[in-house]
Short mmCIF file of C-alpha atoms and ligand atoms in Angstrom, two decimals:
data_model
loop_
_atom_site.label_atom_id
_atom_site.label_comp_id
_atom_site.label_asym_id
_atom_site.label_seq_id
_atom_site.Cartn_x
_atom_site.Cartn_y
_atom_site.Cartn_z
CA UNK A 1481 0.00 0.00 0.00
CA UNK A 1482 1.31 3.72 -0.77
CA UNK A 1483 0.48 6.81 1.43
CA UNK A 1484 -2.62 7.50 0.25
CA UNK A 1485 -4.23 3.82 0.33
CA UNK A 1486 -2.68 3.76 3.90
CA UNK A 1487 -4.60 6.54 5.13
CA UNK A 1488 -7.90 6.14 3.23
CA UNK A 1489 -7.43 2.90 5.26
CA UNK A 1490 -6.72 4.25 8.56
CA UNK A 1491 -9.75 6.87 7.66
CA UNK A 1492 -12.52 3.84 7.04
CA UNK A 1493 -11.36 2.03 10.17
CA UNK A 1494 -12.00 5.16 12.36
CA UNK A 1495 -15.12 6.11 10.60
CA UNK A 1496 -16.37 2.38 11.43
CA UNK A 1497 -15.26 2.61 14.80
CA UNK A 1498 -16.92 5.14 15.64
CA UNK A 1499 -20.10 4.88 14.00
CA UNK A 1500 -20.05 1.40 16.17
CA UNK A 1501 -19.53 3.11 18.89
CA UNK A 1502 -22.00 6.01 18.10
CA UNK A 1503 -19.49 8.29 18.56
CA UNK A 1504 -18.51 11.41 16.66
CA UNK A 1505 -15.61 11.03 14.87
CA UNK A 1506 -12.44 11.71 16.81
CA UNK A 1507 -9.12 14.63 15.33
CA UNK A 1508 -6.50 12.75 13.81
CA UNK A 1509 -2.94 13.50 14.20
CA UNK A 1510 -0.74 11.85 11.89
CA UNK A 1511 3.01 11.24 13.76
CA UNK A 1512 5.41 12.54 11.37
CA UNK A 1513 8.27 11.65 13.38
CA UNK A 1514 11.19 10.44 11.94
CA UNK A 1515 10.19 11.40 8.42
CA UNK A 1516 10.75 14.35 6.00
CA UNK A 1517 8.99 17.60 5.15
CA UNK A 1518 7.90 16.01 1.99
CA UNK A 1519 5.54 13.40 3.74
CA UNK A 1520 3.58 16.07 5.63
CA UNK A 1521 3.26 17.67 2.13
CA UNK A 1522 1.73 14.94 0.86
CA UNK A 1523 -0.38 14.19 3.65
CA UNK A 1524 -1.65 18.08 3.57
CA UNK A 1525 -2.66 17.96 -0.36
CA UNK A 1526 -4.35 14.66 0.86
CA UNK A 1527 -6.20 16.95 2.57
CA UNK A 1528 -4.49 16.18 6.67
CA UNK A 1529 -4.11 19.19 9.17
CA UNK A 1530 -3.02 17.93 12.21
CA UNK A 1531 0.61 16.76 12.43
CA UNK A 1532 2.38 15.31 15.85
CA UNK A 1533 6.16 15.59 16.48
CA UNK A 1534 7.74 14.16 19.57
CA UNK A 1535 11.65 16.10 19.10
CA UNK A 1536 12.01 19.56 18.85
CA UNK A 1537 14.54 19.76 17.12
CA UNK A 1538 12.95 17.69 14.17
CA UNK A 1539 9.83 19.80 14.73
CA UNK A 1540 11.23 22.70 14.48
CA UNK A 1541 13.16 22.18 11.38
CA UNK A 1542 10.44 20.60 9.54
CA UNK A 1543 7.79 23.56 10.72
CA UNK A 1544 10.34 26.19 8.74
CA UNK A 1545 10.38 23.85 6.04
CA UNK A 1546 6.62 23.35 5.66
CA UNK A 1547 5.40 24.87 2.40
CA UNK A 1548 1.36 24.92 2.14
CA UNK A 1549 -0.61 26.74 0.21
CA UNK A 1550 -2.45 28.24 3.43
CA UNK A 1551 -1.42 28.42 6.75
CA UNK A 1552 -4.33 25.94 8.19
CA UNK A 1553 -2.34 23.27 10.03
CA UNK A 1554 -1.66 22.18 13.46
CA UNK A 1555 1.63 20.57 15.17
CA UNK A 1556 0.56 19.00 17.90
CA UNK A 1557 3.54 18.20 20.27
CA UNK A 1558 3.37 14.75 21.62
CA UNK A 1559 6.52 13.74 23.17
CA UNK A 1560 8.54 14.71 26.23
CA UNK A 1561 9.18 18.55 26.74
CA UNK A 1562 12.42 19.88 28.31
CA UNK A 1563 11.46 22.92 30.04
CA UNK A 1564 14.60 24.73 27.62
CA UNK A 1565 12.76 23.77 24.53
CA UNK A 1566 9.60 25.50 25.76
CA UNK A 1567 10.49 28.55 23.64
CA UNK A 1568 11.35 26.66 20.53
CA UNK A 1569 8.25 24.82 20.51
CA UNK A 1570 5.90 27.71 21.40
CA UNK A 1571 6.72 28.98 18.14
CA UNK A 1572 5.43 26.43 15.94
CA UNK A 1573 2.75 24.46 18.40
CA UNK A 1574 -0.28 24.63 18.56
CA UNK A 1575 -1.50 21.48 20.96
CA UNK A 1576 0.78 20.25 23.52
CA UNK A 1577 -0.20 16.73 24.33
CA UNK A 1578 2.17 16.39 27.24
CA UNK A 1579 1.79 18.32 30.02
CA UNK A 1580 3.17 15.91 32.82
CA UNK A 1581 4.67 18.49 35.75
CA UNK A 1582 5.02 20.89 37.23
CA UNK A 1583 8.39 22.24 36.73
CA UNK A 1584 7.11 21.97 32.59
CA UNK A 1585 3.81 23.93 33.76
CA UNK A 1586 5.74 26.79 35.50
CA UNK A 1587 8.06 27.14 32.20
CA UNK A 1588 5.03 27.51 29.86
CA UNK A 1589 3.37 29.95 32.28
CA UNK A 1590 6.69 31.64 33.18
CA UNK A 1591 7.13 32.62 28.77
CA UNK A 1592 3.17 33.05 28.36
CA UNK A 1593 2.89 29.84 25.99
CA UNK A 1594 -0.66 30.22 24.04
CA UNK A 1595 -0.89 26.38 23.65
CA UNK A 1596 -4.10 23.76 23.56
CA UNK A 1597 -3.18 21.81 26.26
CA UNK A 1598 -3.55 18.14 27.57
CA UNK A 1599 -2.22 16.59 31.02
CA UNK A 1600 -0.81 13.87 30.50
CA UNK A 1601 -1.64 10.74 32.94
CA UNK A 1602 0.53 8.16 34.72
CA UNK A 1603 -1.40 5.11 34.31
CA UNK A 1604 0.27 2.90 35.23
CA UNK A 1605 1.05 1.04 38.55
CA UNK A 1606 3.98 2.60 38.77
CA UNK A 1607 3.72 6.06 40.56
CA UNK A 1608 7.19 6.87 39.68
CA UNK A 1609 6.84 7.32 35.89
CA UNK A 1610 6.22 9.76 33.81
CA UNK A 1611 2.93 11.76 34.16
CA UNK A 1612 0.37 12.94 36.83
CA UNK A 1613 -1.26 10.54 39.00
CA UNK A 1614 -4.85 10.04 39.05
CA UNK A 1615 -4.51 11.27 42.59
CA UNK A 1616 -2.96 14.56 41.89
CA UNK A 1617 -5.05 14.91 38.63
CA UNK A 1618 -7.40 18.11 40.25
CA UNK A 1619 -4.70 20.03 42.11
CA UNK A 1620 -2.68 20.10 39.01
CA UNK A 1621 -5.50 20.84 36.46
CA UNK A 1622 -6.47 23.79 38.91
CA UNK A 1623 -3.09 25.49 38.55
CA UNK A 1624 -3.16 25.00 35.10
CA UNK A 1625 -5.67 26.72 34.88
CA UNK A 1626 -4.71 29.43 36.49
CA UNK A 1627 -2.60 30.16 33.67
CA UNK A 1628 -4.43 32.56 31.07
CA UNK A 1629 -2.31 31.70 28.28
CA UNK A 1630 -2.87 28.47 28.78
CA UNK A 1631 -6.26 26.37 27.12
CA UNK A 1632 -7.24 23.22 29.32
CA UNK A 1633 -8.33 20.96 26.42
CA UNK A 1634 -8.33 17.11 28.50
CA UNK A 1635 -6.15 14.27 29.68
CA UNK A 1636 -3.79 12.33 27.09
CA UNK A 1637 -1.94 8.94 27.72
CA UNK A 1638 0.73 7.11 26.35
CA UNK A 1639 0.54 3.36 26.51
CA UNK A 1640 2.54 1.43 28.55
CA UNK A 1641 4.56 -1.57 28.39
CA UNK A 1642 3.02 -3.14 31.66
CA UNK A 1643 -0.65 -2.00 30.76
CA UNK A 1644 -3.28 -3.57 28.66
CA UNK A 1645 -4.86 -0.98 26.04
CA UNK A 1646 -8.34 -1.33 27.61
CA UNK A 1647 -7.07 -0.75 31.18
CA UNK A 1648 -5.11 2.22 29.85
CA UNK A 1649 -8.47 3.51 28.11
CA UNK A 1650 -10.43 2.52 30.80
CA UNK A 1651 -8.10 4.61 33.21
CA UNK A 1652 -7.75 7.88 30.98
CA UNK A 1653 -12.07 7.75 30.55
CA UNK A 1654 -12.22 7.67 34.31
CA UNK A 1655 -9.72 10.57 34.36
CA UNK A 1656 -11.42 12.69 31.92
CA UNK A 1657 -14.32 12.45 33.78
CA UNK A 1658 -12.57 13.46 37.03
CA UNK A 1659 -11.29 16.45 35.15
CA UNK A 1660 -14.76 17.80 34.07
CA UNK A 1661 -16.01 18.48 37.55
CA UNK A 1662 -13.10 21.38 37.43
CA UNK A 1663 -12.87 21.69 33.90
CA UNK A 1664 -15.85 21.18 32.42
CA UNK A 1665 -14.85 22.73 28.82
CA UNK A 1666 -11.50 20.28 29.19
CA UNK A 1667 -13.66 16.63 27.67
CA UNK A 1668 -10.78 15.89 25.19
CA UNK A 1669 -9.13 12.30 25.57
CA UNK A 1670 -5.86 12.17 23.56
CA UNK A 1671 -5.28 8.14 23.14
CA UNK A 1672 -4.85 5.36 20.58
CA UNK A 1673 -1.86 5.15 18.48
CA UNK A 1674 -1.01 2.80 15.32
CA UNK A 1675 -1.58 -0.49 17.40
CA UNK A 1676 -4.92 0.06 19.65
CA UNK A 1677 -6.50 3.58 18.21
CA UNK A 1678 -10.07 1.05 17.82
CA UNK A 1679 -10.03 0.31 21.26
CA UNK A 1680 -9.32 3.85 22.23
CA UNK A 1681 -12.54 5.28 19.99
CA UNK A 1682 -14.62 2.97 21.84
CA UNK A 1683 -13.50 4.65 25.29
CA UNK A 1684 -14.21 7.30 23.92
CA UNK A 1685 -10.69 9.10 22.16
CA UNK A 1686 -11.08 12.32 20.78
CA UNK A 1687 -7.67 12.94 19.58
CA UNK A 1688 -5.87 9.94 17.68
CA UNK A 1689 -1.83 9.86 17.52
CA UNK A 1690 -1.48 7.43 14.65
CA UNK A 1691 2.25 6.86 12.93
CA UNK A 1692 3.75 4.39 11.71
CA UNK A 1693 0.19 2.81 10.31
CA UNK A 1694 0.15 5.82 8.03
CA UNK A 1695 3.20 7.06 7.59
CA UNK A 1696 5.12 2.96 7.19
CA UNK A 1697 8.50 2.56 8.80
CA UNK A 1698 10.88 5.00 8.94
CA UNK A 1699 14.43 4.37 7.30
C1 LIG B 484 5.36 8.00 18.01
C2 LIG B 484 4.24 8.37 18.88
C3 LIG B 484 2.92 8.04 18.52
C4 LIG B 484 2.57 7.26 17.28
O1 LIG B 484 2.96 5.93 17.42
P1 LIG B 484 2.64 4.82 16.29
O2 LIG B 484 2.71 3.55 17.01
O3 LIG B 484 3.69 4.99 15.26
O4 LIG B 484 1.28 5.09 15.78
C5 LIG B 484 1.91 8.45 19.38
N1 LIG B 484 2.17 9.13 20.52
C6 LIG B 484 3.42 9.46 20.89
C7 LIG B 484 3.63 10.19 22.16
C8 LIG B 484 4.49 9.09 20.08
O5 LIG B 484 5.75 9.41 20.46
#
């Protein structure tokens, strides 16, 4: 299959997910890692908006590169963010799918980041990983939005090793819901990436992070 096919593909499988699931369809965010300007090109004319990058440096470097014919795309950071690349990524962001502390909260407030953002959630059994806890999920949200620069959009999780997909959805649902009694405008879920993204539309996903599925392996 070429890029095109692979999408289409990827399109029809979300569009029967959530039509099964009575669901509206959920934003997807094709991860462009690892791959050239060129394939983001192509996935714009094939009509694609929202991109996700998970290195700054790559980001950044492919955002200056990005010729379109308007300027009606997102880049939607996904990955780990060093509180020093704050500034560089403010510049070409618009979504930042991984807010997960507080020193990275008190950089974006400190430089008045305008950025879409998601908390991202430990959910695993491990409290020591990446991420907020459940447990810590409303006294974080609440300083975050103390921020005006910053926009509360939901929780967002990364899957992990130790975790089945349907716990991990099952976890981020019940944290969503959590977050609406202080947020009520935050009901995004970011989960669901090349492997699971069906299961995650049936727990109700609103942002998709799908790769490699569309995209095929990097070189
Ligand atoms: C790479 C990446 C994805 C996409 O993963 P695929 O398995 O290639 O779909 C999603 N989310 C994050 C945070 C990533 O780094």
């Amino acid at each position: 299959m070429n890029l095109t096919q692979r999408l289409a593909d990827v399109h029809a499988r979300i569009d029967a997910s959530s039509k099964k699931a009575n669901l509206p369809q959920p934003t997807l965010v094709v991860v462009t890692k690892n791959h050239p300007v060129e394939l983001v090109e192509n996935l714009y004319e094939l009509g694609e908006r929202d991109f996700g990058e998970n290195k700054d440096q790559e980001a950044s470097a492919k955002s200056q590169a990005l010729n379109t014919p308007e300027d009606d795309y997102r880049w939607h950071f996904v990955g780990q963010l060093q509180s020093n690349k704050v500034r560089s990524v403010m510049q070409y962001a618009s979504v930042l799918h991984s807010l997960d502390r507080q020193s990275l909260l008190k950089e974006l407030a400190k430089r008045e980041a305008e950025l879409d953002v998601f908390i991202q959630m430990n959910l695993t059994d491990d409290e020591n990983r990446g991420g907020v806890n459940p447990g810590d999920l409303l006294s974080f949200a609440e300083q975050v939005l103390q921020i005006p620069s910053l926009n509360l959009i939901g929780v967002m999780a990364v899957g992990g090793l130790d975790v089945e997909p349907e716990k991990e959805f099952e976890r981020v649902a019940l944290a969503s819901q959590k977050l609406l009694t202080v947020a009520p405008e935050a009901n995004k879920i970011s989960a669901g990436m090349s492997a699971d993204f069906e299961k995650a539309i049936a727990y109700g996903a609103t942002h998709l992070r799908i790769g490699s599925l569309i995209t095929g392996n990097s070189h």
